[in-house]
XYZ file of C-alpha atoms in Angstrom:
716
model
C 0.000 0.000 0.000
C 0.984 3.653 -0.424
C 1.924 4.605 3.131
C 1.238 8.298 2.439
C -2.246 7.721 1.055
C -4.934 9.641 2.960
C -2.440 11.626 5.034
C -2.530 15.410 5.298
C 0.549 17.569 4.740
C 1.681 17.555 8.415
C 1.145 13.785 8.773
C 3.077 13.097 5.540
C 5.927 15.301 6.739
C 6.051 13.397 10.043
C 6.129 10.018 8.256
C 8.873 10.938 5.767
C 11.128 12.914 8.140
C 13.518 10.150 9.146
C 16.780 11.760 10.278
C 17.695 13.861 13.302
C 15.585 15.301 16.105
C 11.907 15.699 15.238
C 9.182 17.049 17.537
C 5.541 16.611 16.558
C 3.017 18.719 18.482
C -0.105 16.642 17.858
C -3.452 18.056 18.958
C -6.305 15.859 20.197
C -7.838 13.770 17.410
C -5.146 14.741 14.895
C -4.229 11.185 13.887
C -0.907 10.860 15.731
C -1.175 7.068 16.130
C -1.747 6.790 12.392
C 1.347 8.913 11.739
C 3.468 6.880 14.180
C 2.509 3.504 12.732
C 2.894 4.706 9.129
C 6.330 6.137 10.000
C 7.441 2.807 11.472
C 6.214 1.029 8.332
C 7.879 3.693 6.135
C 11.222 3.060 7.835
C 10.840 -0.701 7.306
C 9.195 -0.882 3.863
C 10.709 2.168 2.122
C 14.005 2.833 3.928
C 14.789 -0.847 4.500
C 15.455 -0.521 8.251
C 15.173 -3.776 10.203
C 12.305 -3.698 12.760
C 14.721 -4.918 15.436
C 16.636 -1.648 15.059
C 13.620 0.539 15.885
C 12.384 1.409 19.380
C 8.836 2.757 19.627
C 7.807 3.774 23.146
C 4.148 4.121 24.156
C 2.594 5.139 27.463
C 0.581 1.963 28.231
C 0.871 -1.746 27.484
C -2.567 -1.604 25.850
C -1.391 1.097 23.431
C 1.771 -0.914 22.701
C -0.257 -4.024 21.838
C -2.564 -2.063 19.517
C 0.376 -0.372 17.785
C 2.176 -3.702 17.388
C -0.876 -5.134 15.616
C -1.234 -2.100 13.331
C 2.434 -2.209 12.345
C 2.261 -5.937 11.690
C -0.676 -5.305 9.320
C 1.286 -2.570 7.510
C 4.626 -4.396 7.185
C 3.518 -8.022 7.138
C 6.587 -8.704 9.285
C 6.213 -10.733 12.484
C 9.242 -8.899 13.866
C 7.856 -5.577 15.073
C 11.012 -4.475 16.879
C 10.835 -2.904 20.301
C 7.292 -1.549 20.622
C 6.856 -1.136 24.337
C 6.563 1.085 27.385
C 9.785 2.367 28.945
C 9.424 -0.217 31.694
C 8.755 -2.992 29.185
C 11.841 -2.003 27.202
C 13.942 -2.060 30.383
C 12.766 -5.623 31.007
C 14.241 -6.490 27.573
C 17.538 -4.817 28.532
C 17.730 -6.616 31.871
C 16.762 -10.001 30.452
C 19.728 -9.678 28.093
C 22.211 -8.033 30.450
C 21.132 -8.704 34.051
C 24.456 -10.501 34.604
C 25.974 -7.007 34.846
C 24.131 -6.514 38.160
C 24.481 -10.128 39.340
C 20.789 -10.849 38.773
C 19.496 -13.927 36.928
C 17.579 -13.598 33.644
C 14.536 -14.955 35.490
C 14.206 -11.970 37.853
C 10.745 -11.125 39.191
C 8.922 -7.922 38.175
C 6.913 -6.823 41.220
C 3.403 -5.381 41.205
C 1.545 -3.750 44.122
C 0.174 -7.052 45.436
C 3.725 -8.473 45.569
C 4.918 -5.343 47.385
C 2.050 -5.590 49.879
C 2.908 -9.237 50.559
C 6.495 -8.191 51.300
C 5.271 -5.390 53.558
C 3.128 -7.869 55.480
C 6.231 -9.985 56.175
C 8.133 -6.898 57.378
C 5.235 -5.743 59.578
C 4.881 -9.201 61.140
C 8.631 -9.474 61.798
C 9.034 -6.016 63.318
C 5.680 -5.646 65.064
C 4.389 -2.843 62.832
C 0.680 -2.307 62.208
C -1.423 -0.292 59.754
C -1.589 2.382 62.449
C 2.139 2.880 61.978
C 1.818 3.117 58.187
C -0.821 1.870 55.761
C 0.450 -0.285 52.898
C -0.540 2.434 50.433
C 1.404 5.049 52.410
C 4.353 2.643 52.748
C 4.446 2.093 48.975
C 4.373 5.849 48.422
C 7.155 6.343 50.975
C 9.334 3.689 49.296
C 8.821 5.349 45.917
C 9.677 8.795 47.309
C 12.815 7.368 48.932
C 13.903 5.736 45.670
C 13.202 8.749 43.485
C 14.251 11.658 45.710
C 15.646 10.973 49.186
C 17.939 8.026 48.388
C 18.269 8.080 44.589
C 21.440 5.945 44.799
C 19.643 3.142 46.701
C 20.123 0.756 43.765
C 23.886 0.754 44.413
C 23.160 -0.811 47.825
C 20.919 -3.419 46.195
C 23.568 -4.271 43.619
C 26.732 -4.035 45.708
C 25.575 -5.244 49.134
C 25.341 -8.925 49.959
C 22.031 -10.293 51.158
C 23.482 -10.659 54.666
C 24.619 -7.020 54.709
C 21.165 -5.797 53.626
C 19.604 -7.969 56.334
C 21.955 -6.406 58.875
C 20.878 -2.855 57.835
C 17.243 -3.941 58.124
C 17.775 -5.494 61.580
C 19.605 -2.418 62.864
C 16.999 0.068 61.611
C 14.902 1.747 64.334
C 12.910 4.482 62.555
C 9.723 3.249 60.875
C 10.758 4.566 57.445
C 14.149 2.825 57.678
C 12.632 -0.444 58.883
C 10.184 -0.513 55.963
C 12.680 0.717 53.361
C 15.579 -1.599 54.181
C 13.221 -4.471 54.927
C 11.762 -3.990 51.457
C 15.178 -3.829 49.756
C 16.125 -7.025 51.588
C 12.921 -8.782 50.516
C 13.468 -7.608 46.927
C 17.009 -8.922 46.725
C 16.022 -12.147 48.474
C 13.687 -13.107 45.593
C 15.568 -11.210 42.841
C 12.599 -8.905 42.488
C 12.508 -5.491 40.814
C 9.715 -2.938 40.980
C 8.957 -0.335 38.289
C 11.448 2.203 39.648
C 14.169 -0.442 39.788
C 13.737 -1.425 36.131
C 14.826 1.998 34.845
C 17.376 2.614 37.629
C 19.080 -0.755 37.035
C 19.130 -0.213 33.256
C 20.678 3.253 33.666
C 23.250 1.812 36.100
C 24.249 -0.843 33.559
C 24.611 1.759 30.786
C 26.671 3.992 33.083
C 29.019 1.294 34.401
C 29.384 -0.844 31.268
C 30.314 1.162 28.190
C 30.284 -1.932 25.966
C 26.670 -2.739 26.876
C 25.602 0.894 26.466
C 27.216 1.109 23.040
C 25.634 -2.198 21.982
C 22.115 -0.862 22.688
C 22.849 2.596 21.258
C 24.096 1.093 17.997
C 21.192 -1.361 17.840
C 18.517 1.335 18.166
C 18.969 3.263 14.928
C 15.592 5.022 15.228
C 13.731 5.909 18.418
C 10.111 7.094 18.511
C 8.324 8.173 21.700
C 4.564 8.699 21.940
C 2.739 10.757 24.630
C 5.944 12.695 25.276
C 4.094 15.187 27.498
C 3.827 12.394 30.095
C 7.552 11.576 30.291
C 9.295 11.811 33.687
C 12.908 12.554 34.625
C 14.142 8.940 34.709
C 12.524 8.144 31.355
C 14.027 11.323 29.899
C 17.485 10.318 31.154
C 17.100 6.863 29.618
C 16.009 8.402 26.301
C 19.075 10.697 26.264
C 21.365 7.696 26.703
C 19.680 5.559 24.049
C 19.706 8.195 21.275
C 23.312 9.236 21.966
C 24.863 7.342 19.024
C 22.594 7.660 15.960
C 20.847 10.831 17.207
C 17.596 9.898 15.467
C 14.833 10.781 17.901
C 11.181 11.344 16.972
C 8.800 12.491 19.706
C 5.034 13.086 19.637
C 3.003 14.871 22.286
C 0.453 17.506 23.191
C 1.304 19.876 26.061
C -2.437 20.571 26.456
C -2.965 16.942 27.474
C -0.415 16.778 30.307
C -2.494 15.281 33.141
C 0.025 13.139 35.015
C 2.364 15.597 36.770
C 1.329 13.916 40.045
C 3.095 10.820 38.686
C 6.246 12.784 37.859
C 5.454 13.872 34.289
C 7.116 17.136 33.272
C 5.697 18.986 30.261
C 8.870 21.116 30.037
C 10.645 18.182 28.387
C 8.269 18.616 25.429
C 8.092 22.417 25.560
C 11.908 22.876 25.750
C 12.866 19.964 23.486
C 14.152 22.255 20.726
C 16.380 24.093 23.232
C 17.869 20.874 24.610
C 18.327 19.342 21.157
C 19.487 22.111 18.766
C 18.446 21.646 15.166
C 15.108 20.098 16.130
C 12.458 20.095 13.413
C 8.976 20.870 14.793
C 5.828 19.705 12.980
C 2.398 20.961 14.061
C -0.461 18.487 13.577
C -3.570 20.504 14.406
C -6.232 19.150 12.040
C -8.854 17.333 14.117
C -10.704 14.411 12.518
C -12.573 13.306 15.639
C -14.987 16.018 16.738
C -17.505 18.445 15.231
C -16.516 22.130 14.818
C -18.844 23.023 17.722
C -17.010 20.701 20.131
C -13.604 21.882 18.879
C -14.574 25.542 19.335
C -15.551 24.862 22.969
C -12.301 22.939 23.568
C -10.175 25.742 22.057
C -12.006 28.363 24.128
C -11.466 26.357 27.328
C -7.764 25.565 26.990
C -6.918 29.091 25.829
C -7.363 30.203 29.474
C -4.152 28.356 30.415
C -1.194 30.718 30.431
C 1.725 28.250 30.409
C 1.228 26.575 27.037
C 2.233 26.652 23.388
C -0.472 28.841 21.823
C -2.284 26.775 19.205
C -5.781 25.911 18.040
C -7.296 22.674 16.825
C -8.658 22.905 13.277
C -11.916 20.956 12.788
C -12.212 18.862 9.600
C -15.648 17.275 10.157
C -18.980 18.797 9.037
C -20.906 21.035 11.427
C -23.041 19.378 14.120
C -25.091 20.208 17.202
C -24.112 22.956 19.682
C -22.514 21.934 22.993
C -25.372 21.673 25.500
C -25.026 23.014 29.060
C -27.513 22.160 31.828
C -27.697 23.770 35.286
C -29.703 21.475 37.592
C -31.083 22.306 41.029
C -29.707 19.172 42.728
C -27.395 16.230 41.991
C -30.442 13.996 41.605
C -32.062 16.399 39.129
C -28.788 16.525 37.181
C -28.677 12.717 37.036
C -32.339 12.502 35.968
C -31.704 15.058 33.217
C -28.789 12.982 31.906
C -30.965 9.850 32.034
C -33.678 11.702 30.109
C -31.221 12.800 27.422
C -29.882 9.251 27.142
C -33.405 7.885 26.638
C -34.126 10.598 24.060
C -30.985 9.680 22.094
C -31.944 5.996 22.328
C -35.384 6.768 20.906
C -33.635 8.466 17.970
C -31.959 5.129 17.198
C -28.591 5.736 18.860
C -27.095 2.741 20.680
C -26.369 2.938 24.388
C -22.812 1.792 23.631
C -22.234 5.072 21.768
C -22.958 7.119 24.913
C -20.475 7.775 27.724
C -20.730 9.617 31.035
C -17.464 11.123 32.307
C -16.756 12.450 35.805
C -13.764 13.667 37.808
C -13.974 11.095 40.661
C -15.735 7.752 41.114
C -18.021 8.914 43.934
C -19.801 11.257 41.510
C -21.269 8.210 39.756
C -23.657 7.369 42.617
C -26.500 9.657 41.547
C -26.026 8.722 37.870
C -26.210 4.994 38.633
C -29.331 5.484 40.736
C -31.061 7.472 37.962
C -30.045 4.932 35.304
C -31.386 1.986 37.308
C -34.683 3.767 37.956
C -34.931 4.565 34.225
C -33.896 0.963 33.349
C -30.908 2.238 31.353
C -28.206 -0.456 31.105
C -24.727 0.762 31.976
C -21.264 -0.468 32.773
C -18.538 1.162 34.826
C -15.246 1.271 32.973
C -12.247 0.782 35.246
C -14.277 0.965 38.405
C -16.930 -0.702 40.571
C -20.629 0.162 40.642
C -21.310 2.507 43.544
C -23.658 0.198 45.464
C -21.335 -2.764 44.864
C -18.339 -1.064 46.420
C -16.990 -2.742 49.530
C -17.570 0.148 51.930
C -21.149 0.766 50.688
C -22.087 -2.923 51.045
C -20.494 -2.947 54.517
C -22.450 0.145 55.619
C -25.751 -1.263 54.322
C -24.981 -4.605 56.015
C -24.744 -2.796 59.367
C -28.207 -1.303 58.738
C -29.554 -4.728 57.711
C -28.170 -6.318 60.862
C -30.148 -3.817 62.969
C -33.405 -4.821 61.289
C -32.959 -8.382 60.028
C -29.886 -9.832 61.770
C -29.470 -12.046 58.672
C -26.585 -14.440 58.113
C -25.240 -12.689 54.994
C -24.895 -9.354 56.756
C -23.532 -11.034 59.884
C -20.818 -12.902 57.983
C -19.862 -9.704 56.149
C -19.412 -7.373 59.120
C -18.879 -9.439 62.281
C -15.129 -9.181 61.733
C -15.099 -5.782 59.992
C -13.426 -4.043 61.706
C -11.351 -6.858 63.239
C -12.948 -8.516 66.282
C -10.877 -11.737 66.284
C -13.778 -13.605 64.692
C -11.724 -15.666 62.254
C -12.380 -18.878 60.348
C -12.194 -21.266 63.334
C -14.797 -19.357 65.322
C -17.039 -18.851 62.287
C -16.897 -22.593 61.560
C -17.963 -23.258 65.175
C -20.915 -20.867 64.805
C -21.979 -22.343 61.472
C -21.964 -25.849 62.945
C -24.008 -24.739 65.987
C -26.480 -22.812 63.813
C -27.011 -25.778 61.533
C -27.448 -28.210 64.432
C -29.923 -25.985 66.303
C -31.650 -24.329 63.353
C -30.593 -20.856 64.478
C -29.229 -17.784 62.722
C -25.523 -17.079 63.098
C -26.293 -14.036 65.242
C -28.596 -15.958 67.603
C -26.045 -18.761 67.744
C -23.396 -16.270 68.822
C -25.658 -14.881 71.562
C -26.391 -18.394 72.875
C -22.753 -19.522 72.879
C -21.065 -16.246 73.814
C -19.755 -17.693 77.114
C -18.026 -20.614 75.371
C -14.231 -20.437 75.884
C -13.751 -20.318 72.111
C -14.829 -16.636 72.153
C -12.397 -15.632 74.856
C -10.184 -12.777 73.636
C -12.671 -11.640 70.994
C -14.851 -8.526 70.759
C -17.969 -10.629 70.127
C -19.785 -9.361 73.248
C -19.259 -5.758 72.193
C -20.654 -6.597 68.745
C -23.784 -8.166 70.290
C -24.226 -5.156 72.552
C -23.885 -2.801 69.564
C -26.476 -4.597 67.412
C -28.958 -5.201 70.239
C -28.877 -1.578 71.401
C -29.506 -0.280 67.877
C -32.218 -2.897 67.256
C -34.154 -1.608 70.273
C -33.714 2.087 69.509
C -33.753 2.604 65.726
C -37.527 2.979 65.313
C -38.573 6.592 64.913
C -35.025 7.827 64.340
C -33.917 9.286 60.955
C -32.095 6.730 58.822
C -29.302 9.247 58.184
C -28.727 9.591 61.939
C -28.696 5.807 62.491
C -26.253 5.307 59.603
C -23.812 8.000 60.740
C -23.905 6.834 64.365
C -23.403 3.116 63.740
C -20.534 3.729 61.319
C -18.887 5.684 64.118
C -19.810 3.448 67.079
C -18.819 0.245 65.272
C -15.341 1.606 64.572
C -15.854 1.169 60.816
C -14.966 4.735 59.791
C -12.050 4.760 62.224
C -10.763 1.614 60.472
C -10.882 3.363 57.079
C -9.141 6.454 58.484
C -6.410 4.247 59.953
C -5.956 2.556 56.568
C -5.770 5.935 54.845
C -8.730 5.042 52.597
C -9.880 8.572 51.749
C -11.723 7.512 48.592
C -13.781 4.983 50.603
C -14.564 7.676 53.187
C -15.642 9.992 50.343
C -17.965 7.263 49.079
C -19.512 6.857 52.550
C -20.076 10.621 52.674
C -21.824 10.339 49.318
C -24.022 7.516 50.703
C -24.963 9.648 53.728
C -25.877 12.531 51.441
C -28.059 10.221 49.316
C -29.892 9.064 52.476
C -30.489 12.688 53.535
C -31.851 13.498 50.094
C -34.082 10.394 50.144
C -35.490 11.444 53.534
C -36.146 14.961 52.247
C -37.941 13.578 49.195
C -40.071 11.019 51.047
C -40.935 13.076 54.122
C -41.651 11.840 57.650
C -43.015 8.411 56.669
C -39.555 7.083 55.774
C -38.205 4.443 58.175
C -35.243 2.073 58.105
C -37.170 -0.917 56.709
C -38.610 1.236 53.884
C -35.172 2.581 53.039
C -33.639 -0.904 52.929
C -36.391 -2.148 50.624
C -35.865 0.907 48.414
C -32.100 0.550 48.263
C -32.336 -3.177 47.464
C -33.493 -2.125 43.986
C -30.116 -0.514 43.453
C -27.895 -3.093 45.126
C -29.406 -5.861 43.011
C -27.940 -4.107 39.943
C -30.450 -6.022 37.816
C -29.985 -4.033 34.610
C -30.484 -6.217 31.563
C -27.597 -8.182 30.128
C -25.973 -7.431 26.782
C -23.158 -5.328 25.480
C -25.344 -2.355 24.521
C -24.683 -0.299 27.646
C -23.827 3.291 28.502
C -20.228 3.554 29.697
C -19.443 5.399 32.939
C -15.834 6.331 33.708
C -13.465 8.897 35.175
C -11.847 11.430 32.859
C -8.410 9.928 33.580
C -9.688 6.514 32.439
C -10.974 8.072 29.197
C -7.528 9.336 28.082
C -6.769 7.985 24.621
C -10.391 6.953 23.976
C -13.181 8.585 21.975
C -16.985 8.354 22.071
C -19.791 9.628 19.805
C -21.932 11.126 22.619
C -20.334 12.375 25.852
C -21.978 13.623 29.065
C -19.485 15.452 31.291
C -21.206 15.714 34.684
C -20.393 17.090 38.134
C -19.003 20.311 36.649
C -18.917 22.102 40.001
C -16.182 23.914 41.894
C -14.717 21.420 44.370
C -15.623 18.470 42.147
C -14.154 19.472 38.786
C -11.823 21.234 39.474
C -11.100 19.005 42.456
C -11.096 20.526 45.926
C -7.580 19.074 46.327
C -6.071 21.546 43.835
C -4.033 24.057 45.825
C -1.877 25.908 43.288
C -2.324 27.834 40.045
C -0.037 25.315 38.379
C -2.312 22.536 39.631
C -5.367 24.402 38.328
C -3.830 24.542 34.857
C -3.476 20.755 34.985
C -7.138 20.430 36.000
C -8.071 22.590 32.994
C -5.984 20.306 30.767
C -7.920 17.378 32.229
C -11.188 19.133 31.356
C -9.801 19.700 27.837
C -9.090 15.971 27.554
C -12.686 15.252 28.626
C -14.200 17.676 26.094
C -12.092 16.338 23.225
C -13.264 12.749 23.814
C -16.615 13.674 22.205
C -17.116 13.053 18.502
C -20.705 14.084 17.668
C -22.384 15.665 20.689
C -21.206 16.972 24.060
C -23.354 17.666 27.125
C -22.016 19.581 30.157
C -23.940 19.568 33.447
C -23.657 20.787 37.032
C -25.892 20.854 40.115
C -26.722 23.819 42.335
C -27.726 23.467 45.979
C -25.353 22.839 48.843
C -22.495 20.514 49.691
C -22.639 18.114 52.641
C -20.897 20.713 54.849
C -23.598 23.289 54.024
C -21.471 25.433 51.702
C -23.104 26.560 48.439
C -22.330 24.768 45.182
C -20.998 26.840 42.302
C -20.717 25.942 38.624
C -17.217 24.956 37.537
C -14.855 27.649 36.269
C -14.345 25.354 33.269
C -17.920 25.986 32.142
C -17.361 29.705 32.652
C -14.063 29.486 30.711
C -15.970 28.571 27.544
C -17.362 31.487 25.556
C -21.117 31.395 26.351
C -21.870 31.970 22.650
C -20.469 28.469 22.040
C -22.917 26.837 24.485
C -26.645 26.161 24.236
C -28.084 26.449 27.759
C -31.173 24.336 28.467
C -32.377 27.289 30.538
C -30.863 30.582 31.594
C -28.827 30.256 34.835
C -30.692 31.787 37.783
C -30.042 35.440 38.426
C -26.821 36.163 40.257
C -25.467 32.589 40.082
C -22.739 33.284 37.514
C -21.755 36.527 39.270
C -21.507 34.754 42.663
C -19.550 31.896 41.100
C -17.039 34.271 39.504
C -16.581 36.164 42.792
C -16.001 32.876 44.667
C -13.530 31.652 42.019
C -11.625 34.955 42.084
C -11.235 34.759 45.878
C -10.059 31.117 45.782
C -7.634 31.789 42.920
C -6.159 34.897 44.556
C -5.109 32.780 47.553
C -3.373 30.171 45.423
C 0.421 30.204 45.100
C 1.909 29.647 41.645
C 3.267 26.180 42.461
C 3.988 23.853 45.370
C 7.733 24.529 45.568
C 7.238 26.181 48.983
C 4.504 23.901 50.200
C 5.990 20.680 51.509
C 8.617 20.598 54.248
C 10.371 17.465 55.451
C 10.191 16.185 59.019
C 12.641 18.071 61.219
C 12.516 21.275 59.155
C 12.498 24.471 61.223
C 9.764 26.873 60.093
C 8.221 30.225 61.010
C 4.463 30.932 61.199
C 3.055 34.468 61.019
C 1.053 33.984 64.266
C 2.551 31.021 66.169
C 6.187 31.907 65.600
C 8.993 29.396 65.137
C 8.605 25.628 65.319
C 9.605 22.230 63.945
C 7.755 20.098 61.389
C 7.217 16.657 62.923
C 5.040 15.087 60.236
C 3.424 15.760 56.832
C -0.220 14.683 56.604
C -0.866 14.401 52.847
C -4.461 13.186 53.325
C -5.420 16.271 55.339
C -3.131 18.600 53.376
C -1.268 19.828 56.445
C 2.083 19.973 58.228
C 2.080 18.887 61.865
C 4.224 21.459 63.667
C 5.399 21.714 67.257
C 5.860 25.434 67.923
C 8.447 26.560 70.444
C 5.991 28.502 72.560
C 3.082 26.008 72.421
C 3.047 22.722 74.282
C 0.962 20.667 71.864
C 1.341 20.185 68.075
C -0.767 22.037 65.505
C -1.942 20.912 62.075
C -1.125 23.795 59.733
C -2.844 23.682 56.342
C -0.685 23.716 53.218
C -2.685 26.826 52.267
C -1.193 28.705 55.228
C 2.296 29.506 54.037
C 5.107 28.537 56.397
C 8.481 30.217 56.054
C 11.592 28.062 56.034
C 14.188 29.053 58.649
């Protein structure tokens, strides 16, 4: 086939530019994957380059597999060279040259479950608990140590004997040191490498062994890197090494789609590429073949509000379509019902459910949408997530309510040991045998046998007392009050706080809000039994089978995908943009994320938000990202109520004025001396990332204070 057939001028230039440093700025929907695969095939079919001498780096394994298949179809060659992620490529390097670090070719690549299993061994050996450090926090700490605090750690792993590492682990006294050196010891013990190790070990080999470095440099005659806006410092360093011989480097990226700085991505590598590699040829691919001109105009208007970007505009190539629709609802439930109504309307027009997608900033936002879809009998599937009412913490909370009313075996088995009450398998087997022999429920069996020695050392009596007291007192009390109180009294929420499970706590807050709203809707006649019968309709998740379903997903999960009809919901301040954004730099990333969401839509785009109040009583405002779009480019379902936009802009201006440019001043390490404008001088003893605060002991105050990241501390 003619590899240039159907390509526009910029795409053809990208495919045929083979030598030197080439930067392609590729806007959303501009056909960059097509250009990359055609260029690979052009090098093989036209230039005669062997596939094994080409490295093509993608951001995900899924993207690598798809690109591999496309290139195979274009070249007909089963050898598709090195088409991989950076980490996948490093596995190839280490499989060939692991002898240089005294590791076998059969080393183990560790995932999070492997790391957690190692942490469990360390915790058991050294008497640590989740109160000392959750596994999630421990994994984050290990990564921070490897990337920033002890970047030369890999030299210990390579040079130290297993016995020496064990000695460092045994001698460690601080929690961080115990976990870190215990983990390095466990890694070396099984010849395991995590994602950070793969690149660090490869770079070490290239640095220490010139012959191996030169072998790989000479082998890789052409290097292509996709999604270059998402590259981090280690990947950049590896790239610099690999292209050092032939100096043929082709990169593709869009600075307006940088949404992973929290994972270490640095858009400056793309923006400053021509400065770091003199003689770079830059190709602009701006023609969009995905979305209608109306959607593109809204996307251009939105992203233009970012100041730190390469000024550019997407150029639509599709025929004109429908205006972007914007709906201001009075409540979350009304917003969800409106979306459900629009979905049904589109379905009646002959559009398949599978062509419709609902996007949101965080999973908890899906609760109201799911509820509205089930009531409307709209089939849906959650992409890269779990249905709201099927999430562990929601099922646990509802099981506590069911135990109060029904004391059924399913609920009992689910929560009797959640949180831990020493009711393990042996004791549950005893109860099951007694219940079967006497024809009793598990709960009644526990009450009848509570004095048996087998329950000594458990918290079974406290559990019985909890359930019995609520069973006698729940009638006449609001369901929302019962739910909040039992989650507290049972220790369930405390367990989640101890684990650091903020997302699960957010989901419980969303459940509480849904109960409050249900009570408001139904009036005084609502009681616990009625609520449980009502909610059973949603927990059954009995939507019809079949693949024709509306897709629900987060915006992050939608990156790289496209959908004919997109509903972008929850467009409120504090939701999208997230309430966790604390800097102007962070806000620009949130706007890029909104840009990614908008540019997923092909034919029609619907934006929606909900007025009313948040759970803490504060008013809800429409997202600044709606206000960033020229109102002439939007078709409002109804005019926003008087004063709403003005109030929203005033609120946004106040919030933005308090934001620093970036977080360079924000985080201080433990032990850092600081000065506070009111409390004076003190010492940082801990950084609480979940709460967004430093814990500081001030010289003139006896007890510590949590000082928000928003309150600027001065380094002494």
